[in-house]
Amino acid sequence: MCALALARRARQAFGYAKPESAARLIELLNHYAPPLLMKYTMTDSPAIQTPLDPKEQPILDRILTIRDQLSLLKQDKSTYIKSHDVLEIYDHLIEEVHRLNIIREEHEKPLEQNRVDNVLDDCFQLVSLFFLTVGRNNEAPAVYSMTSTIKRLLDHLKEAAFFSPKDLESVSQALDSMQETLKRGTDSHSPHLLKLLENRLDTCRNILGGLKLSLSDLSIELTPIYERLVSILRSISAANTRQKFPVGEVQGFKDQLHEIQATMVDGKFLAEDSTAPAGQKVATDLLNRCLLWSDLVLSRQGKIDERFKMTYDKLCEIRNQLEKLSITQAWSLRETDLYNYQRQLDRIDESRISGNFEDSTGNKADLHAQRTLLYLIRRSYAYIYTLIISSEPVSEALLPIFNQLQTLRRCLLEVKRSGGVSSPRELYPYSMKLNSIDNMRIDGKFMVGSDIPEGQGSVNSLLAECFELSYELRVEAEDRNDIET
């Protein structure tokens, strides 16, 4: 995309923006145009070379403008994102979807896939993350990004052919939660969007059902051994991507595998009653795979094939950044930041040929490079999944207050678990902080200027819980002092 095209789309965006926002849009364009030009080369969805109906061209132009608006809004860190800005863009996007559906129904091509669909996917991914950022986690559009991440993660679990029942249970619960979100949105969101999301959920459930079926033969007696093997295999893969290869640690994992192998009798795992429980093939196949992988990793000492070093370094960088975000999430994460990571991972993942990474001459990666790169992609998608499902339904404008209250709550609970306080005076620092936060409310609401950010219920509920904990601790301390006197 050239700078002139970006400028043209920014001018077109004035049609969607309020007059007073035009100056702000120009300011954002001047500031972010160079980085945007670079990011489009990394984050655009791969283009599908299907011929475009001339009647769809105006729709493509308008949704490209919408995507530019979303990208500019995502880049602006000078202020928090407001719900009405996101909803306005979302409404325009839904209008374009309706126009597109009408055209395709007229031409009897409802399942057409071309660049319009790719750009729409970008827009819905961004809108979905924006809904999370403004605290509208429990609304249908917020589901879109999660279904994309879960679909990728399930595809990789299926390809890797090893996962624990706990992995599948977590995804199953997330899908059930999203289904409830769609039910609540029946009267407030476009039926076209809801149908799209229903289909995406069904796709995820079908893959999940296949994965559960592959573990259906695993008995209760063998489940602990199987889960331990999954943990060891993942630990070896993680050690394999460390900057300094930990030989002793990997050797320790290999020793654990030999200990597990030593418990087998005639090549079978036995239960306490000396019978061979169901699921022997699942467990023994995974054990053999772990042993082979540990040998291969130890022989390579963490050194990746030079042909794939650039891809490896990029994936390590993405994984490390997401890991850092998972640690500091409450204080530093804006959910829209995940978009760039998603798109970079998608492009690397989709660059494979028939599932294999290939170099510039078409030669396939060896087993070590293939498994190492796939592990990094899978681990990165897992981080994105965790970050999204742990996102709080609170606007980023209220997150500083919400995070302070969460910290206060943890401290008060720890004080309670350790036996309480000996004197009510020890609670003064907590009471002063709670009162200072309480005094920030106007008519029971936390305001930012004249705006009322999303998440009032969550913040007020957490504040009330902290006050209740403080009160209980004070009453216990007073009762204890009365008894002593």
Short mmCIF file of C-alpha atoms in Angstrom, two decimals:
data_model
loop_
_atom_site.label_atom_id
_atom_site.label_comp_id
_atom_site.label_asym_id
_atom_site.label_seq_id
_atom_site.Cartn_x
_atom_site.Cartn_y
_atom_site.Cartn_z
CA MET A 1 0.00 0.00 0.00
CA CYS A 2 1.45 3.39 -0.99
CA ALA A 3 1.33 6.53 1.14
CA LEU A 4 -1.04 8.23 -1.34
CA ALA A 5 -3.50 5.37 -1.03
CA LEU A 6 -3.36 5.55 2.74
CA ALA A 7 -3.96 9.30 2.62
CA ARG A 8 -6.89 8.81 0.25
CA ARG A 9 -8.49 6.30 2.61
CA ALA A 10 -7.98 8.62 5.54
CA ARG A 11 -9.83 11.34 3.63
CA GLN A 12 -12.59 8.87 2.84
CA ALA A 13 -12.80 8.11 6.54
CA PHE A 14 -14.10 11.64 7.13
CA GLY A 15 -17.39 10.38 5.80
CA TYR A 16 -17.61 8.12 8.83
CA ALA A 17 -15.96 10.47 11.30
CA LYS A 18 -17.60 13.41 13.00
CA PRO A 19 -16.48 16.84 11.68
CA GLU A 20 -14.66 17.68 14.87
CA SER A 21 -12.63 14.45 14.60
CA ALA A 22 -11.21 15.31 11.17
CA ALA A 23 -8.31 17.32 12.58
CA ARG A 24 -7.51 14.48 14.98
CA LEU A 25 -7.52 11.96 12.13
CA ILE A 26 -5.09 14.11 10.13
CA GLU A 27 -2.85 14.36 13.17
CA LEU A 28 -2.92 10.57 13.63
CA LEU A 29 -2.24 9.98 9.94
CA ASN A 30 0.79 12.27 9.96
CA HIS A 31 2.14 10.57 13.05
CA TYR A 32 1.40 6.92 12.23
CA ALA A 33 1.52 6.65 8.43
CA PRO A 34 5.16 5.36 8.28
CA PRO A 35 4.67 2.64 10.94
CA LEU A 36 1.34 1.66 9.39
CA LEU A 37 2.96 1.16 6.00
CA MET A 38 5.44 -1.23 7.61
CA LYS A 39 2.84 -3.09 9.64
CA TYR A 40 0.53 -3.77 6.71
CA THR A 41 3.29 -5.85 5.15
CA MET A 42 3.36 -8.03 8.25
CA THR A 43 -0.27 -8.13 9.42
CA ASP A 44 -2.50 -8.24 6.33
CA SER A 45 -4.29 -11.51 5.79
CA PRO A 46 -2.91 -13.42 2.79
CA ALA A 47 -4.79 -12.37 -0.33
CA ILE A 48 -7.09 -14.83 -2.08
CA GLN A 49 -6.79 -14.42 -5.84
CA THR A 50 -10.48 -14.93 -6.63
CA PRO A 51 -11.88 -12.52 -9.26
CA LEU A 52 -13.70 -9.61 -7.62
CA ASP A 53 -17.24 -8.73 -8.76
CA PRO A 54 -17.20 -5.07 -9.92
CA LYS A 55 -20.22 -4.41 -7.68
CA GLU A 56 -18.11 -5.46 -4.66
CA GLN A 57 -15.37 -2.93 -5.39
CA PRO A 58 -17.13 0.00 -3.63
CA ILE A 59 -17.66 -2.24 -0.60
CA LEU A 60 -13.98 -3.21 -0.63
CA ASP A 61 -12.98 0.47 -0.75
CA ARG A 62 -15.22 1.30 2.19
CA ILE A 63 -14.10 -1.60 4.39
CA LEU A 64 -10.45 -0.79 3.60
CA THR A 65 -11.24 2.69 4.94
CA ILE A 66 -12.83 1.13 8.02
CA ARG A 67 -9.76 -1.03 8.56
CA ASP A 68 -7.57 2.08 8.31
CA GLN A 69 -9.75 3.78 10.91
CA LEU A 70 -9.43 0.82 13.24
CA SER A 71 -5.66 0.68 12.73
CA LEU A 72 -5.28 4.37 13.47
CA LEU A 73 -7.44 4.06 16.58
CA LYS A 74 -5.38 1.06 17.70
CA GLN A 75 -2.13 2.99 17.29
CA ASP A 76 -3.33 5.99 19.32
CA LYS A 77 -2.10 5.49 22.91
CA SER A 78 -2.58 9.15 23.91
CA THR A 79 -6.05 8.47 25.35
CA TYR A 80 -8.23 5.53 26.24
CA ILE A 81 -10.54 3.98 23.64
CA LYS A 82 -14.18 5.04 24.02
CA SER A 83 -17.12 2.71 23.47
CA HIS A 84 -19.04 5.09 21.21
CA ASP A 85 -16.06 5.34 18.81
CA VAL A 86 -15.90 1.55 18.52
CA LEU A 87 -19.67 1.14 18.18
CA GLU A 88 -19.84 3.76 15.43
CA ILE A 89 -17.23 1.93 13.33
CA TYR A 90 -18.84 -1.43 14.13
CA ASP A 91 -22.24 -0.20 12.86
CA HIS A 92 -20.67 0.93 9.57
CA LEU A 93 -18.98 -2.45 9.22
CA ILE A 94 -22.27 -4.32 9.71
CA GLU A 95 -23.88 -2.10 7.04
CA GLU A 96 -21.20 -3.17 4.56
CA VAL A 97 -21.76 -6.83 5.44
CA HIS A 98 -25.47 -6.41 4.68
CA ARG A 99 -24.67 -4.81 1.30
CA LEU A 100 -22.24 -7.62 0.48
CA ASN A 101 -24.79 -10.31 1.38
CA ILE A 102 -27.40 -8.69 -0.89
CA ILE A 103 -24.99 -8.63 -3.87
CA ARG A 104 -23.90 -12.23 -3.38
CA GLU A 105 -27.46 -13.47 -2.95
CA GLU A 106 -28.43 -11.73 -6.20
CA HIS A 107 -25.57 -13.50 -7.99
CA GLU A 108 -26.24 -16.78 -6.12
CA LYS A 109 -22.70 -16.84 -4.70
CA PRO A 110 -23.25 -16.77 -0.92
CA LEU A 111 -20.03 -18.73 -0.24
CA GLU A 112 -17.75 -16.53 -2.38
CA GLN A 113 -14.28 -16.00 -0.89
CA ASN A 114 -12.08 -13.14 -2.14
CA ARG A 115 -10.15 -10.15 -0.87
CA VAL A 116 -13.32 -8.56 0.50
CA ASP A 117 -13.68 -11.48 2.90
CA ASN A 118 -10.03 -11.21 3.95
CA VAL A 119 -10.33 -7.52 4.76
CA LEU A 120 -13.64 -8.16 6.55
CA ASP A 121 -11.85 -10.75 8.67
CA ASP A 122 -9.19 -8.15 9.57
CA CYS A 123 -11.92 -5.68 10.51
CA PHE A 124 -13.87 -8.12 12.65
CA GLN A 125 -10.67 -9.27 14.37
CA LEU A 126 -9.88 -5.68 15.28
CA VAL A 127 -13.45 -4.82 16.27
CA SER A 128 -13.55 -7.92 18.47
CA LEU A 129 -10.35 -6.90 20.26
CA PHE A 130 -11.68 -3.35 20.59
CA PHE A 131 -14.80 -4.70 22.34
CA LEU A 132 -12.50 -6.45 24.82
CA THR A 133 -10.45 -3.26 25.28
CA VAL A 134 -13.50 -1.13 26.14
CA GLY A 135 -14.82 -3.77 28.55
CA ARG A 136 -17.62 -5.22 26.40
CA ASN A 137 -16.34 -8.77 26.83
CA ASN A 138 -19.83 -10.22 27.20
CA GLU A 139 -21.13 -9.01 23.84
CA ALA A 140 -21.23 -11.06 20.63
CA PRO A 141 -18.57 -9.15 18.59
CA ALA A 142 -15.99 -9.90 21.31
CA VAL A 143 -16.36 -13.62 20.48
CA TYR A 144 -14.90 -13.31 16.97
CA SER A 145 -11.24 -13.01 17.89
CA MET A 146 -11.48 -15.78 20.46
CA THR A 147 -12.96 -18.23 17.94
CA SER A 148 -10.09 -17.48 15.53
CA THR A 149 -7.49 -18.17 18.22
CA ILE A 150 -9.21 -21.33 19.45
CA LYS A 151 -9.52 -22.65 15.88
CA ARG A 152 -5.77 -22.15 15.31
CA LEU A 153 -4.92 -23.71 18.66
CA LEU A 154 -7.12 -26.75 18.09
CA ASP A 155 -5.68 -27.26 14.60
CA HIS A 156 -2.19 -27.28 16.09
CA LEU A 157 -3.16 -29.65 18.91
CA LYS A 158 -4.60 -32.00 16.30
CA GLU A 159 -1.44 -31.77 14.19
CA ALA A 160 0.87 -32.21 17.19
CA ALA A 161 -1.20 -35.23 18.30
CA PHE A 162 -0.46 -34.77 21.98
CA PHE A 163 -2.51 -32.85 24.54
CA SER A 164 -3.98 -33.45 27.95
CA PRO A 165 -7.65 -33.75 28.90
CA LYS A 166 -7.19 -30.53 30.91
CA ASP A 167 -6.31 -28.65 27.70
CA LEU A 168 -9.52 -29.78 26.07
CA GLU A 169 -11.62 -29.02 29.15
CA SER A 170 -10.38 -25.42 29.21
CA VAL A 171 -11.31 -24.91 25.55
CA SER A 172 -14.68 -26.60 26.07
CA GLN A 173 -15.52 -24.21 28.91
CA ALA A 174 -14.49 -21.22 26.79
CA LEU A 175 -16.75 -22.36 23.93
CA ASP A 176 -19.69 -22.82 26.34
CA SER A 177 -19.13 -19.32 27.70
CA MET A 178 -19.08 -17.86 24.19
CA GLN A 179 -22.29 -19.71 23.34
CA GLU A 180 -23.99 -18.00 26.29
CA THR A 181 -22.68 -14.66 25.05
CA LEU A 182 -24.29 -15.24 21.64
CA LYS A 183 -27.61 -16.12 23.27
CA ARG A 184 -27.59 -12.85 25.18
CA GLY A 185 -26.90 -10.94 21.96
CA THR A 186 -29.85 -12.31 19.98
CA ASP A 187 -31.89 -9.09 20.23
CA SER A 188 -29.04 -6.57 20.10
CA HIS A 189 -26.76 -7.70 17.26
CA SER A 190 -27.06 -8.47 13.57
CA PRO A 191 -28.41 -11.97 12.83
CA HIS A 192 -25.79 -12.21 10.05
CA LEU A 193 -22.98 -11.71 12.59
CA LEU A 194 -24.57 -14.14 15.07
CA LYS A 195 -24.90 -16.79 12.35
CA LEU A 196 -21.26 -16.31 11.37
CA LEU A 197 -20.15 -16.69 14.99
CA GLU A 198 -22.38 -19.75 15.47
CA ASN A 199 -20.71 -21.40 12.47
CA ARG A 200 -17.25 -20.59 13.85
CA LEU A 201 -18.20 -22.09 17.23
CA ASP A 202 -19.55 -25.22 15.51
CA THR A 203 -16.28 -25.61 13.60
CA CYS A 204 -14.31 -25.40 16.85
CA ARG A 205 -16.63 -27.91 18.54
CA ASN A 206 -16.22 -30.39 15.70
CA ILE A 207 -12.42 -30.27 15.98
CA LEU A 208 -12.66 -30.46 19.78
CA GLY A 209 -14.94 -33.49 19.51
CA GLY A 210 -12.37 -35.28 17.36
CA LEU A 211 -9.61 -34.55 19.86
CA LYS A 212 -11.71 -35.83 22.76
CA LEU A 213 -12.49 -38.97 20.78
CA SER A 214 -8.77 -39.68 20.33
CA LEU A 215 -8.41 -39.80 24.14
CA SER A 216 -11.61 -41.74 24.74
CA ASP A 217 -9.72 -45.02 25.21
CA LEU A 218 -7.47 -43.53 27.89
CA SER A 219 -8.43 -45.06 31.25
CA ILE A 220 -8.52 -43.18 34.55
CA GLU A 221 -5.57 -45.26 35.78
CA LEU A 222 -3.34 -44.18 32.88
CA THR A 223 -4.43 -40.51 32.78
CA PRO A 224 -1.86 -39.34 35.41
CA ILE A 225 0.98 -41.02 33.48
CA TYR A 226 -0.23 -39.60 30.18
CA GLU A 227 -0.51 -36.07 31.59
CA ARG A 228 2.98 -36.36 33.06
CA LEU A 229 4.33 -37.39 29.66
CA VAL A 230 2.62 -34.41 28.01
CA SER A 231 4.18 -32.12 30.61
CA ILE A 232 7.67 -33.60 30.08
CA LEU A 233 7.40 -33.34 26.29
CA ARG A 234 6.40 -29.68 26.53
CA SER A 235 9.17 -28.99 29.03
CA ILE A 236 11.77 -30.50 26.67
CA SER A 237 10.42 -28.40 23.80
CA ALA A 238 10.57 -25.25 25.95
CA ALA A 239 14.17 -26.02 27.01
CA ASN A 240 15.04 -26.58 23.35
CA THR A 241 14.21 -22.92 22.60
CA ARG A 242 16.17 -21.35 25.47
CA GLN A 243 18.89 -18.88 24.56
CA LYS A 244 21.41 -21.04 26.42
CA PHE A 245 20.65 -24.72 26.01
CA PRO A 246 20.22 -26.42 29.47
CA VAL A 247 21.86 -29.81 28.91
CA GLY A 248 21.44 -30.96 32.52
CA GLU A 249 17.75 -30.03 32.60
CA VAL A 250 16.93 -31.92 29.41
CA GLN A 251 18.96 -34.91 30.60
CA GLY A 252 16.89 -34.80 33.81
CA PHE A 253 13.68 -35.00 31.77
CA LYS A 254 15.11 -37.97 29.87
CA ASP A 255 15.90 -39.69 33.17
CA GLN A 256 12.29 -39.16 34.25
CA LEU A 257 11.15 -40.82 31.04
CA HIS A 258 13.36 -43.84 31.76
CA GLU A 259 11.88 -44.01 35.28
CA ILE A 260 8.38 -44.11 33.79
CA GLN A 261 9.51 -46.75 31.28
CA ALA A 262 10.95 -48.85 34.11
CA THR A 263 7.49 -49.15 35.70
CA MET A 264 6.21 -51.06 32.66
CA VAL A 265 5.86 -54.85 32.77
CA ASP A 266 6.16 -56.71 29.48
CA GLY A 267 5.76 -53.44 27.63
CA LYS A 268 2.55 -52.47 29.46
CA PHE A 269 1.57 -50.06 32.22
CA LEU A 270 -0.18 -51.87 35.06
CA ALA A 271 -2.80 -50.68 37.51
CA GLU A 272 -2.60 -51.31 41.28
CA ASP A 273 -4.45 -54.61 40.84
CA SER A 274 -1.79 -55.74 38.29
CA THR A 275 -4.21 -55.50 35.35
CA ALA A 276 -3.41 -53.64 32.14
CA PRO A 277 -5.87 -50.68 31.96
CA ALA A 278 -7.26 -49.40 28.67
CA GLY A 279 -5.30 -46.82 26.69
CA GLN A 280 -1.97 -48.65 26.51
CA LYS A 281 -1.28 -47.63 22.90
CA VAL A 282 -1.98 -43.93 23.57
CA ALA A 283 0.40 -43.86 26.55
CA THR A 284 3.18 -46.03 25.09
CA ASP A 285 3.17 -44.16 21.77
CA LEU A 286 3.59 -40.88 23.65
CA LEU A 287 6.38 -42.34 25.81
CA ASN A 288 8.29 -43.50 22.72
CA ARG A 289 7.79 -40.11 21.12
CA CYS A 290 9.14 -38.38 24.23
CA LEU A 291 12.24 -40.58 24.25
CA LEU A 292 12.96 -39.95 20.57
CA TRP A 293 12.45 -36.20 20.98
CA SER A 294 14.73 -36.02 24.03
CA ASP A 295 17.49 -37.80 22.10
CA LEU A 296 17.08 -35.49 19.11
CA VAL A 297 17.06 -32.34 21.25
CA LEU A 298 20.16 -33.43 23.16
CA SER A 299 21.98 -34.20 19.91
CA ARG A 300 21.16 -30.76 18.45
CA GLN A 301 21.90 -28.81 21.65
CA GLY A 302 19.30 -26.16 20.78
CA LYS A 303 20.87 -25.31 17.40
CA ILE A 304 18.30 -24.71 14.67
CA ASP A 305 18.94 -25.37 10.97
CA GLU A 306 20.44 -22.14 9.58
CA ARG A 307 17.96 -22.16 6.69
CA PHE A 308 15.16 -21.49 9.17
CA LYS A 309 17.05 -19.32 11.65
CA MET A 310 15.25 -16.12 10.61
CA THR A 311 11.81 -17.69 11.12
CA TYR A 312 12.98 -19.20 14.40
CA ASP A 313 14.28 -15.87 15.70
CA LYS A 314 11.01 -14.13 14.73
CA LEU A 315 8.91 -16.75 16.48
CA CYS A 316 11.10 -16.62 19.59
CA GLU A 317 10.66 -12.84 19.67
CA ILE A 318 6.87 -13.15 19.40
CA ARG A 319 6.76 -15.89 22.05
CA ASN A 320 8.94 -13.88 24.45
CA GLN A 321 6.87 -10.71 24.01
CA LEU A 322 3.63 -12.59 24.64
CA GLU A 323 5.16 -14.29 27.66
CA LYS A 324 6.11 -10.90 29.06
CA LEU A 325 2.56 -9.63 28.44
CA SER A 326 1.12 -12.64 30.27
CA ILE A 327 3.15 -11.67 33.36
CA THR A 328 2.36 -7.95 33.28
CA GLN A 329 -1.10 -8.28 31.68
CA ALA A 330 -3.09 -6.40 34.29
CA TRP A 331 -0.93 -3.30 33.99
CA SER A 332 0.33 -3.18 30.42
CA LEU A 333 -1.99 -5.07 28.04
CA ARG A 334 -4.30 -3.34 25.58
CA GLU A 335 -6.13 -6.22 23.90
CA THR A 336 -5.87 -4.62 20.46
CA ASP A 337 -2.09 -5.09 20.71
CA LEU A 338 -2.69 -8.81 20.21
CA TYR A 339 -3.85 -8.22 16.62
CA ASN A 340 -0.34 -7.78 15.23
CA TYR A 341 0.85 -10.92 17.00
CA GLN A 342 -2.11 -12.89 15.65
CA ARG A 343 -1.53 -11.76 12.09
CA GLN A 344 2.24 -12.36 12.16
CA LEU A 345 1.67 -15.89 13.50
CA ASP A 346 -1.05 -16.52 10.90
CA ARG A 347 1.26 -15.54 8.06
CA ILE A 348 4.12 -17.73 9.31
CA ASP A 349 1.75 -20.63 9.91
CA GLU A 350 0.17 -20.29 6.46
CA SER A 351 3.57 -20.10 4.75
CA ARG A 352 3.94 -23.85 5.22
CA ILE A 353 3.56 -26.09 2.18
CA SER A 354 1.40 -29.15 2.91
CA GLY A 355 2.13 -28.66 6.59
CA ASN A 356 5.92 -28.41 6.14
CA PHE A 357 8.27 -25.48 6.43
CA GLU A 358 10.37 -25.14 3.28
CA ASP A 359 13.45 -23.07 2.47
CA SER A 360 13.80 -20.75 -0.53
CA THR A 361 14.73 -23.67 -2.80
CA GLY A 362 11.74 -25.81 -1.80
CA ASN A 363 13.60 -28.21 0.50
CA LYS A 364 11.69 -29.30 3.60
CA ALA A 365 12.84 -28.60 7.14
CA ASP A 366 14.28 -31.53 9.09
CA LEU A 367 12.31 -33.03 12.00
CA HIS A 368 14.06 -30.93 14.65
CA ALA A 369 13.44 -27.60 12.88
CA GLN A 370 9.87 -28.56 11.97
CA ARG A 371 8.88 -29.51 15.52
CA THR A 372 10.72 -26.57 17.06
CA LEU A 373 9.00 -23.99 14.85
CA LEU A 374 5.60 -25.61 15.35
CA TYR A 375 6.12 -25.59 19.12
CA LEU A 376 6.84 -21.85 19.07
CA ILE A 377 3.74 -21.14 16.96
CA ARG A 378 1.57 -23.32 19.18
CA ARG A 379 2.97 -21.78 22.37
CA SER A 380 2.37 -18.27 21.05
CA TYR A 381 -1.25 -19.05 20.15
CA ALA A 382 -1.67 -20.53 23.63
CA TYR A 383 -0.44 -17.26 25.19
CA ILE A 384 -2.90 -15.25 23.06
CA TYR A 385 -5.70 -17.61 24.10
CA THR A 386 -4.83 -17.18 27.78
CA LEU A 387 -4.57 -13.41 27.49
CA ILE A 388 -7.98 -13.14 25.81
CA ILE A 389 -9.90 -15.43 28.18
CA SER A 390 -8.39 -13.68 31.21
CA SER A 391 -9.34 -10.22 29.91
CA GLU A 392 -11.50 -8.42 32.46
CA PRO A 393 -14.84 -6.83 31.42
CA VAL A 394 -13.54 -3.41 32.36
CA SER A 395 -12.64 -0.46 30.12
CA GLU A 396 -8.94 0.35 29.96
CA ALA A 397 -9.90 3.75 31.46
CA LEU A 398 -10.91 1.99 34.70
CA LEU A 399 -8.19 -0.67 34.69
CA PRO A 400 -5.79 1.30 36.95
CA ILE A 401 -8.51 1.51 39.62
CA PHE A 402 -9.57 -2.10 39.05
CA ASN A 403 -5.97 -3.34 39.35
CA GLN A 404 -5.43 -1.38 42.58
CA LEU A 405 -8.58 -2.92 44.05
CA GLN A 406 -7.49 -6.41 43.01
CA THR A 407 -4.16 -5.84 44.77
CA LEU A 408 -5.97 -4.57 47.89
CA ARG A 409 -8.27 -7.59 47.82
CA ARG A 410 -5.33 -10.00 47.60
CA CYS A 411 -3.59 -8.25 50.51
CA LEU A 412 -6.72 -8.30 52.69
CA LEU A 413 -7.34 -11.98 51.94
CA GLU A 414 -3.73 -12.79 52.81
CA VAL A 415 -4.08 -10.89 56.10
CA LYS A 416 -7.25 -12.84 56.84
CA ARG A 417 -5.61 -16.19 56.03
CA SER A 418 -2.64 -15.38 58.29
CA GLY A 419 -4.88 -14.85 61.30
CA GLY A 420 -6.09 -11.28 60.95
CA VAL A 421 -4.74 -8.16 62.69
CA SER A 422 -4.08 -7.57 66.37
CA SER A 423 -5.43 -4.02 66.30
CA PRO A 424 -7.84 -2.10 64.03
CA ARG A 425 -5.07 0.46 63.57
CA GLU A 426 -3.20 -1.99 61.35
CA LEU A 427 -6.03 -1.63 58.84
CA TYR A 428 -5.66 2.16 58.48
CA PRO A 429 -3.50 2.01 55.29
CA TYR A 430 -6.10 -0.22 53.61
CA SER A 431 -9.01 1.93 54.79
CA MET A 432 -7.34 5.13 53.61
CA LYS A 433 -6.72 3.69 50.14
CA LEU A 434 -10.25 2.32 49.87
CA ASN A 435 -11.74 5.64 50.95
CA SER A 436 -9.61 7.54 48.45
CA ILE A 437 -10.87 5.26 45.64
CA ASP A 438 -14.44 5.55 46.91
CA ASN A 439 -14.19 9.36 46.86
CA MET A 440 -13.36 9.22 43.15
CA ARG A 441 -16.95 8.21 42.39
CA ILE A 442 -19.54 10.75 41.30
CA ASP A 443 -23.11 9.67 42.04
CA GLY A 444 -21.84 6.13 42.47
CA LYS A 445 -19.99 6.08 39.14
CA PHE A 446 -16.34 6.34 38.18
CA MET A 447 -16.14 9.11 35.59
CA VAL A 448 -13.45 10.14 33.13
CA GLY A 449 -14.37 13.70 32.24
CA SER A 450 -18.00 13.46 31.19
CA ASP A 451 -17.68 9.83 30.07
CA ILE A 452 -18.85 6.80 32.03
CA PRO A 453 -16.48 3.97 30.98
CA GLU A 454 -17.63 0.36 30.77
CA GLY A 455 -17.07 -1.94 33.75
CA GLN A 456 -18.75 0.09 36.47
CA GLY A 457 -20.41 -3.03 37.90
CA SER A 458 -17.15 -4.99 38.14
CA VAL A 459 -15.23 -2.14 39.77
CA ASN A 460 -18.01 -1.27 42.23
CA SER A 461 -18.46 -4.93 43.15
CA LEU A 462 -14.73 -5.30 43.81
CA LEU A 463 -14.70 -2.09 45.89
CA ALA A 464 -17.63 -3.36 47.98
CA GLU A 465 -15.87 -6.69 48.53
CA CYS A 466 -12.72 -4.90 49.75
CA PHE A 467 -14.76 -2.77 52.17
CA GLU A 468 -16.47 -5.92 53.46
CA LEU A 469 -13.15 -7.71 54.01
CA SER A 470 -11.76 -4.69 55.84
CA TYR A 471 -14.86 -4.49 58.02
CA GLU A 472 -14.70 -8.21 58.90
CA LEU A 473 -11.04 -7.90 59.89
CA ARG A 474 -11.77 -4.84 62.03
CA VAL A 475 -14.67 -6.56 63.81
CA GLU A 476 -12.52 -9.65 64.48
CA ALA A 477 -9.73 -7.48 65.92
CA GLU A 478 -12.16 -5.56 68.13
CA ASP A 479 -13.80 -8.77 69.40
CA ARG A 480 -10.37 -10.24 70.13
CA ASN A 481 -9.37 -7.14 72.12
CA ASP A 482 -12.65 -7.18 74.08
CA ILE A 483 -12.06 -10.82 75.08
CA GLU A 484 -8.50 -10.08 76.20
CA THR A 485 -9.61 -7.11 78.32
#
